[in-house]
Short mmCIF file of C-alpha atoms and ligand atoms in Angstrom, two decimals:
data_model
loop_
_atom_site.label_atom_id
_atom_site.label_comp_id
_atom_site.label_asym_id
_atom_site.label_seq_id
_atom_site.Cartn_x
_atom_site.Cartn_y
_atom_site.Cartn_z
CA MET A 21 -50.75 16.40 41.30
CA LYS A 22 -53.98 16.49 39.19
CA LYS A 23 -54.07 19.11 36.63
CA VAL A 24 -50.71 19.45 34.82
CA LEU A 25 -49.34 21.57 31.95
CA VAL A 26 -46.67 20.14 29.65
CA THR A 27 -44.80 22.62 27.35
CA GLY A 28 -43.13 21.25 24.22
CA ALA A 29 -45.91 18.66 24.21
CA ASP A 30 -45.89 18.68 20.37
CA GLY A 31 -42.30 17.39 20.36
CA PHE A 32 -40.50 14.16 20.95
CA ILE A 33 -40.23 13.69 24.74
CA GLY A 34 -43.18 16.00 25.60
CA SER A 35 -45.60 13.98 23.43
CA HIS A 36 -44.59 10.78 25.29
CA LEU A 37 -44.85 12.51 28.54
CA VAL A 38 -48.36 13.74 27.85
CA GLU A 39 -49.35 10.12 27.05
CA THR A 40 -47.60 8.82 30.18
CA LEU A 41 -49.44 11.47 32.34
CA VAL A 42 -52.81 10.66 30.76
CA ARG A 43 -52.22 6.93 31.42
CA ALA A 44 -51.43 7.97 35.10
CA GLY A 45 -54.80 9.61 35.27
CA MET A 46 -53.73 13.23 35.14
CA GLU A 47 -55.77 16.06 33.44
CA VAL A 48 -53.23 17.32 30.99
CA ARG A 49 -53.06 20.68 29.28
CA ALA A 50 -50.53 20.32 26.32
CA LEU A 51 -48.87 23.42 25.10
CA CYS A 52 -47.93 22.96 21.40
CA GLN A 53 -46.07 25.67 19.47
CA TYR A 54 -48.41 27.97 17.47
CA ASN A 55 -48.41 27.38 13.80
CA SER A 56 -50.85 28.22 10.97
CA PHE A 57 -51.45 24.59 10.20
CA SER A 58 -53.09 23.90 13.56
CA SER A 59 -50.56 21.07 13.83
CA TRP A 60 -50.05 19.55 17.30
CA GLY A 61 -46.84 17.86 16.20
CA TRP A 62 -46.68 14.20 17.34
CA LEU A 63 -49.84 14.64 19.33
CA ASP A 64 -51.84 14.76 16.13
CA ARG A 65 -51.34 11.04 15.88
CA SER A 66 -51.78 10.20 19.62
CA GLU A 67 -54.07 7.33 20.49
CA PHE A 68 -55.09 9.50 23.60
CA ALA A 69 -56.32 12.31 21.41
CA GLY A 70 -59.46 13.84 22.95
CA GLN A 71 -58.19 12.86 26.49
CA PHE A 72 -55.90 16.07 26.81
CA GLU A 73 -56.45 19.80 26.15
CA VAL A 74 -54.37 21.45 23.63
CA VAL A 75 -53.35 24.98 23.61
CA LEU A 76 -51.31 26.53 20.84
CA GLY A 77 -48.86 29.18 21.84
CA ASP A 78 -45.31 30.40 22.19
CA VAL A 79 -43.28 30.47 25.36
CA ARG A 80 -41.75 33.83 24.18
CA ASP A 81 -45.02 35.45 25.08
CA PRO A 82 -45.33 36.37 28.92
CA ALA A 83 -48.94 37.26 28.78
CA GLN A 84 -49.88 33.99 27.18
CA MET A 85 -47.70 32.04 29.56
CA ARG A 86 -49.36 33.67 32.60
CA HIS A 87 -52.67 32.41 31.01
CA VAL A 88 -51.67 28.81 30.30
CA THR A 89 -50.30 28.32 33.88
CA LYS A 90 -53.72 29.23 35.37
CA GLY A 91 -55.48 26.41 37.16
CA VAL A 92 -52.65 23.81 37.01
CA ASP A 93 -50.83 22.53 39.96
CA THR A 94 -47.75 21.21 38.16
CA VAL A 95 -45.80 22.44 35.26
CA PHE A 96 -43.51 20.21 33.05
CA HIS A 97 -41.51 22.74 31.15
CA LEU A 98 -39.96 20.96 28.06
CA ALA A 99 -40.36 23.54 25.32
CA ALA A 100 -37.03 24.50 23.97
CA LEU A 101 -34.85 24.77 20.88
CA ILE A 102 -32.59 21.74 21.31
CA ALA A 103 -30.49 21.16 18.12
CA ILE A 104 -26.73 21.96 18.74
CA PRO A 105 -25.78 22.64 15.06
CA TYR A 106 -28.73 24.96 14.71
CA SER A 107 -27.57 26.81 17.82
CA TYR A 108 -24.39 27.73 16.05
CA GLN A 109 -26.50 29.40 13.29
CA ALA A 110 -29.25 31.04 15.41
CA PRO A 111 -27.90 31.47 18.91
CA SER A 112 -30.13 34.48 19.67
CA SER A 113 -33.39 32.30 19.07
CA TYR A 114 -32.00 30.01 21.83
CA VAL A 115 -31.66 32.70 24.38
CA ASP A 116 -35.16 34.03 23.41
CA THR A 117 -36.85 30.66 23.61
CA ASN A 118 -34.84 28.83 26.27
CA VAL A 119 -33.87 31.53 28.77
CA GLY A 120 -36.68 34.12 28.04
CA GLY A 121 -39.34 31.42 27.54
CA THR A 122 -38.39 29.69 30.79
CA LEU A 123 -38.64 33.03 32.66
CA ASN A 124 -42.13 33.57 31.18
CA LEU A 125 -43.22 30.18 32.39
CA LEU A 126 -41.69 30.62 35.80
CA GLN A 127 -43.30 34.08 36.25
CA GLY A 128 -46.66 32.79 35.26
CA ALA A 129 -46.36 29.73 37.48
CA LEU A 130 -45.37 31.90 40.49
CA ASP A 131 -48.21 34.38 39.88
CA ASN A 132 -50.72 31.43 39.70
CA GLY A 133 -49.49 29.58 42.77
CA VAL A 134 -48.25 26.35 40.84
CA GLU A 135 -47.30 23.76 43.36
CA ARG A 136 -44.39 22.14 41.37
CA PHE A 137 -42.37 23.35 38.50
CA ILE A 138 -40.33 20.83 36.62
CA GLN A 139 -37.47 22.57 34.64
CA THR A 140 -35.96 20.47 31.90
CA SER A 141 -32.25 20.67 31.75
CA THR A 142 -29.79 18.49 29.77
CA SER A 143 -26.59 16.60 30.30
CA GLU A 144 -25.10 18.83 27.56
CA VAL A 145 -24.57 21.45 30.36
CA TYR A 146 -21.79 19.32 31.81
CA GLY A 147 -19.69 19.56 28.56
CA THR A 148 -16.98 16.78 28.24
CA ALA A 149 -16.82 14.85 31.47
CA ARG A 150 -14.05 15.83 33.81
CA PHE A 151 -15.01 12.70 35.80
CA VAL A 152 -17.36 9.85 35.40
CA PRO A 153 -20.02 8.99 36.28
CA ILE A 154 -21.15 12.64 36.11
CA SER A 155 -22.84 13.68 39.31
CA GLU A 156 -24.89 16.81 39.81
CA GLU A 157 -21.69 18.37 41.31
CA HIS A 158 -19.92 18.25 38.03
CA PRO A 159 -18.79 21.64 36.84
CA LEU A 160 -20.97 23.28 33.99
CA GLN A 161 -19.22 24.00 30.69
CA ALA A 162 -21.10 25.83 27.94
CA GLN A 163 -19.57 24.20 24.89
CA SER A 164 -22.38 25.20 22.61
CA PRO A 165 -24.84 28.11 22.51
CA TYR A 166 -27.57 25.48 23.21
CA SER A 167 -25.71 24.34 26.34
CA ALA A 168 -25.25 28.03 27.40
CA SER A 169 -28.89 28.67 27.01
CA LYS A 170 -29.88 25.77 29.12
CA ILE A 171 -27.42 26.76 31.80
CA GLY A 172 -29.14 30.15 31.75
CA SER A 173 -32.62 28.64 31.96
CA ASP A 174 -31.64 26.31 34.85
CA ALA A 175 -30.17 29.23 36.69
CA MET A 176 -33.31 31.30 36.22
CA ALA A 177 -35.44 28.33 37.50
CA TYR A 178 -33.15 27.86 40.52
CA SER A 179 -33.30 31.67 41.10
CA PHE A 180 -37.19 31.47 41.54
CA HIS A 181 -36.80 28.81 44.17
CA ALA A 182 -34.06 30.67 46.05
CA SER A 183 -35.75 34.16 45.89
CA PHE A 184 -39.49 33.26 45.88
CA ASP A 185 -39.54 29.88 47.55
CA MET A 186 -40.95 28.48 44.47
CA PRO A 187 -41.19 24.65 44.42
CA VAL A 188 -38.75 24.12 41.48
CA VAL A 189 -37.10 20.92 40.48
CA ILE A 190 -34.45 20.79 37.76
CA ALA A 191 -34.56 17.57 35.95
CA ARG A 192 -31.49 16.83 34.00
CA PRO A 193 -31.96 14.01 31.50
CA PHE A 194 -28.99 12.45 29.58
CA ASN A 195 -29.41 11.67 25.93
CA THR A 196 -32.85 10.31 25.17
CA TYR A 197 -33.91 8.31 22.04
CA GLY A 198 -37.03 6.44 20.90
CA PRO A 199 -39.95 6.68 18.55
CA ARG A 200 -40.65 10.25 17.29
CA GLN A 201 -37.21 11.59 17.97
CA SER A 202 -36.31 14.35 15.49
CA ALA A 203 -34.10 13.53 12.45
CA ARG A 204 -31.19 15.64 13.67
CA ALA A 205 -30.21 13.12 16.44
CA VAL A 206 -27.83 10.41 15.69
CA ILE A 207 -29.93 7.33 16.59
CA PRO A 208 -32.71 8.20 14.09
CA THR A 209 -30.15 9.41 11.54
CA VAL A 210 -28.54 6.00 11.57
CA ILE A 211 -31.76 3.94 11.59
CA THR A 212 -33.59 6.05 8.93
CA GLN A 213 -30.54 5.78 6.57
CA LEU A 214 -30.40 2.01 7.05
CA LEU A 215 -34.04 1.40 6.63
CA SER A 216 -34.01 3.55 3.54
CA GLY A 217 -31.59 1.13 2.00
CA LYS A 218 -28.36 2.99 2.47
CA ARG A 219 -25.24 0.89 3.52
CA ALA A 220 -22.74 3.63 3.45
CA LEU A 221 -23.80 5.95 6.13
CA LYS A 222 -23.02 9.55 6.40
CA LEU A 223 -22.14 10.44 10.13
CA GLY A 224 -20.10 12.81 12.20
CA ALA A 225 -17.75 11.96 15.00
CA LEU A 226 -17.81 8.32 16.16
CA SER A 227 -15.62 8.29 19.25
CA PRO A 228 -17.59 10.48 21.64
CA THR A 229 -19.56 8.40 24.29
CA ARG A 230 -23.16 8.86 25.48
CA ASP A 231 -25.42 7.59 28.20
CA PHE A 232 -28.56 6.83 25.99
CA ASN A 233 -31.89 6.53 27.55
CA PHE A 234 -35.18 5.09 26.13
CA VAL A 235 -37.84 7.76 26.18
CA GLN A 236 -40.17 5.85 28.41
CA ASP A 237 -37.48 5.74 31.10
CA THR A 238 -36.93 9.50 30.83
CA CYS A 239 -40.59 10.14 31.20
CA ASP A 240 -40.68 7.76 34.21
CA GLY A 241 -37.97 9.87 35.59
CA PHE A 242 -39.94 13.08 35.24
CA LEU A 243 -43.06 11.57 36.86
CA ALA A 244 -40.94 10.30 39.68
CA LEU A 245 -39.41 13.88 40.21
CA ALA A 246 -42.79 15.51 40.12
CA THR A 247 -44.41 13.14 42.64
CA SER A 248 -41.56 12.51 45.17
CA GLN A 249 -40.76 14.44 48.33
CA GLY A 250 -37.27 15.83 48.89
CA CYS A 251 -36.64 17.01 45.25
CA VAL A 252 -37.67 20.50 45.51
CA GLY A 253 -34.77 23.02 45.02
CA GLN A 254 -32.50 20.25 43.65
CA THR A 255 -30.89 19.53 40.30
CA VAL A 256 -31.43 15.81 39.60
CA ASN A 257 -29.86 13.60 36.81
CA ILE A 258 -32.01 11.25 34.86
CA GLY A 259 -29.77 8.55 33.22
CA SER A 260 -28.88 4.88 33.03
CA GLY A 261 -25.30 5.01 34.24
CA THR A 262 -24.14 3.16 31.04
CA GLU A 263 -21.73 4.62 28.38
CA ILE A 264 -21.36 3.61 24.68
CA SER A 265 -19.50 5.20 21.83
CA ILE A 266 -21.45 6.53 18.78
CA GLY A 267 -19.38 4.16 16.62
CA ASP A 268 -20.43 1.02 18.85
CA THR A 269 -24.00 2.26 18.91
CA VAL A 270 -24.04 2.30 15.02
CA GLU A 271 -22.67 -1.27 15.03
CA LEU A 272 -25.46 -2.34 17.52
CA ILE A 273 -28.05 -0.77 15.33
CA ALA A 274 -26.73 -2.54 12.23
CA LYS A 275 -26.60 -5.79 14.07
CA ILE A 276 -30.28 -5.50 15.04
CA VAL A 277 -31.27 -4.35 11.56
CA GLY A 278 -29.34 -7.28 10.11
CA VAL A 279 -27.06 -5.45 7.75
CA ASP A 280 -23.37 -4.60 7.23
CA VAL A 281 -22.41 -0.93 7.04
CA GLU A 282 -19.70 1.36 5.96
CA ILE A 283 -19.31 4.72 7.54
CA GLU A 284 -18.43 7.84 5.49
CA CYS A 285 -17.39 10.90 7.59
CA ASP A 286 -19.46 13.73 6.51
CA GLU A 287 -17.46 17.00 7.38
CA GLN A 288 -20.51 19.14 7.83
CA ARG A 289 -21.63 16.90 10.67
CA LEU A 290 -18.46 17.33 12.67
CA ARG A 291 -18.54 19.91 15.32
CA PRO A 292 -15.69 22.27 16.16
CA ALA A 293 -13.22 20.38 18.45
CA ALA A 294 -13.77 22.52 21.52
CA SER A 295 -17.64 22.31 21.13
CA GLU A 296 -17.92 18.57 20.69
CA VAL A 297 -18.86 16.82 24.01
CA GLU A 298 -16.56 13.74 24.11
CA ARG A 299 -17.83 11.88 27.10
CA LEU A 300 -21.13 11.58 29.00
CA CYS A 301 -22.09 9.09 31.51
CA CYS A 302 -24.76 9.59 34.31
CA ASP A 303 -24.34 9.16 38.06
CA ASN A 304 -27.92 8.31 38.76
CA ARG A 305 -27.60 7.66 42.58
CA LEU A 306 -29.45 10.91 43.62
CA ILE A 307 -32.68 10.14 41.62
CA LYS A 308 -32.62 6.47 42.76
CA SER A 309 -32.29 7.47 46.39
CA LEU A 310 -34.83 10.37 46.22
CA THR A 311 -37.47 8.52 44.17
CA GLY A 312 -36.65 4.77 43.76
CA PHE A 313 -36.27 5.41 39.91
CA GLN A 314 -35.01 2.54 38.12
CA PRO A 315 -34.51 2.56 34.23
CA ARG A 316 -36.39 -0.38 32.75
CA PHE A 317 -35.13 -0.60 29.12
CA SER A 318 -31.59 -1.89 28.07
CA LEU A 319 -30.21 -0.11 25.05
CA GLU A 320 -30.69 -3.16 22.89
CA ASP A 321 -34.48 -3.39 23.90
CA GLY A 322 -34.97 0.38 23.30
CA LEU A 323 -33.18 0.40 20.01
CA ARG A 324 -35.44 -2.61 18.89
CA ALA A 325 -38.54 -0.70 19.84
CA THR A 326 -37.39 2.31 17.97
CA ILE A 327 -36.38 0.32 14.90
CA ASP A 328 -39.65 -1.48 14.97
CA TRP A 329 -41.55 1.93 14.95
CA LEU A 330 -39.42 3.28 12.14
CA ARG A 331 -40.10 0.17 10.03
CA VAL A 332 -43.66 1.28 9.82
CA PRO A 333 -43.75 3.08 6.33
CA ASP A 334 -45.90 5.89 7.56
CA ASN A 335 -43.51 6.82 10.36
CA LEU A 336 -40.37 6.48 8.19
CA SER A 337 -41.86 8.75 5.61
CA ARG A 338 -41.76 11.56 8.09
CA TYR A 339 -37.85 11.57 8.08
CA LYS A 340 -35.62 13.00 5.51
CA ALA A 341 -32.94 10.22 5.50
CA ASP A 342 -30.88 11.71 2.48
CA ILE A 343 -30.13 15.10 4.01
CA PHE A 344 -28.22 16.53 6.97
CA ASN A 345 -31.02 17.62 9.33
CA VAL A 346 -29.76 20.41 11.37
N1 LIG B 528 -33.70 14.67 23.25
C1 LIG B 528 -32.80 14.48 24.25
O1 LIG B 528 -31.78 13.69 24.09
C2 LIG B 528 -32.71 15.47 25.45
C3 LIG B 528 -31.87 15.24 26.44
C4 LIG B 528 -31.89 16.06 27.51
C5 LIG B 528 -32.72 17.04 27.66
N2 LIG B 528 -33.70 17.28 26.63
C6 LIG B 528 -34.57 18.31 26.84
O2 LIG B 528 -35.97 17.90 26.72
C7 LIG B 528 -36.76 18.84 26.11
C8 LIG B 528 -37.51 18.24 24.98
O3 LIG B 528 -36.66 17.92 24.00
P1 LIG B 528 -37.07 16.94 22.79
O4 LIG B 528 -35.85 16.01 22.52
O5 LIG B 528 -38.36 16.41 22.91
O6 LIG B 528 -37.02 18.05 21.54
P2 LIG B 528 -38.17 18.49 20.62
O7 LIG B 528 -37.65 19.45 19.65
O8 LIG B 528 -38.86 17.25 20.01
O9 LIG B 528 -39.21 19.25 21.44
C9 LIG B 528 -39.18 20.54 21.84
C10 LIG B 528 -40.52 21.21 21.63
O10 LIG B 528 -40.44 22.62 21.97
C11 LIG B 528 -41.23 23.26 21.14
N3 LIG B 528 -40.96 24.72 21.07
C12 LIG B 528 -39.76 25.22 20.57
N4 LIG B 528 -39.88 26.49 20.63
C13 LIG B 528 -41.05 26.89 21.17
C14 LIG B 528 -41.74 28.12 21.48
N5 LIG B 528 -41.18 29.29 21.24
N6 LIG B 528 -42.99 28.04 21.95
C15 LIG B 528 -43.44 26.89 22.34
N7 LIG B 528 -42.99 25.68 21.99
C16 LIG B 528 -41.73 25.62 21.40
C17 LIG B 528 -41.11 22.65 19.84
O11 LIG B 528 -42.31 22.82 19.07
C18 LIG B 528 -40.77 21.22 20.19
O12 LIG B 528 -41.81 20.40 19.83
C19 LIG B 528 -35.91 20.03 25.83
O13 LIG B 528 -36.15 21.04 26.86
C20 LIG B 528 -34.54 19.52 25.72
O14 LIG B 528 -33.55 20.49 26.04
C21 LIG B 528 -33.66 16.55 25.43
#
């Protein structure tokens, strides 16, 4: 692996992955979504600017995806629409971006003889756990249009492996958090409200559990899957194997920030009952056995790093703590 393409490079995980790959000595092409401001998202502020190539584009365009996959040996495909509430409002965009966009990347990568294609899945495809920890054998349950679109894009990626012998790995991260995560996710929602001085927090459901992973651990998992033998054609979970409720996570954040909080239930943040994923906890034995991967950050350490980053006024000012960010 020498020359790599990262899609979704302007976003939360993608920008950290670009930096991880640059640090590992790779030549990185970063695909950021085209916009008229020439914004590279979080990469605008990267300390590694100048050490990676940036291409602005759109995964929905097949000709362009054929072009950007030229001359790279590995593709990390992270570009996607990922917000669950927004997927209730605009499901068709999710099919176009997540399923159609993945198809365009796969076809381009196949035509250009890419040596490894890392498809980014999500633990959301499992829906509410029927057993824990959740292994890769767990049934898939499309409890939101987002989840359905990721099930579709994973299936498209697998089909390119089965049909064309394409070297595809389906990486399935569990919930990831850390600096730069979008405001729609629960951990930045809680921290930004607290750091903006609020003590009565507006939140949705508190009982669901999640397996939270610090973003550097998730990036290390991607790198491990891209560089290890034995992963091709497989779906592999990336997660810590720990489980905590949203309510307990809020209490832990409040303890680290050093404040007492009250929680107000904000009806608009509640998901329809059958759509809410009640329980997620990762079985990470497969990635450990294939790659030797080991998460390095405890939840408390990762939350401290995230809170410290958000304490920087310039970082906090990029979040709208007073509204429900869909
Ligand atoms: N954040 C999590 O907890 C989590 C967990 C599991 C899997 N994932 C997956 O990881 C990937 C990255 O997620 P993230 O949390 O960094 O989200 P993000 O929204 O920060 O990043 C996604 C990026 O994709 C880009 N994008 C969207 N539509 C595009 C298009 N049409 N063309 C080009 N680029 C486009 C966006 O600009 C955005 O920066 C996604 O595939 C997501 O499904 C995320």
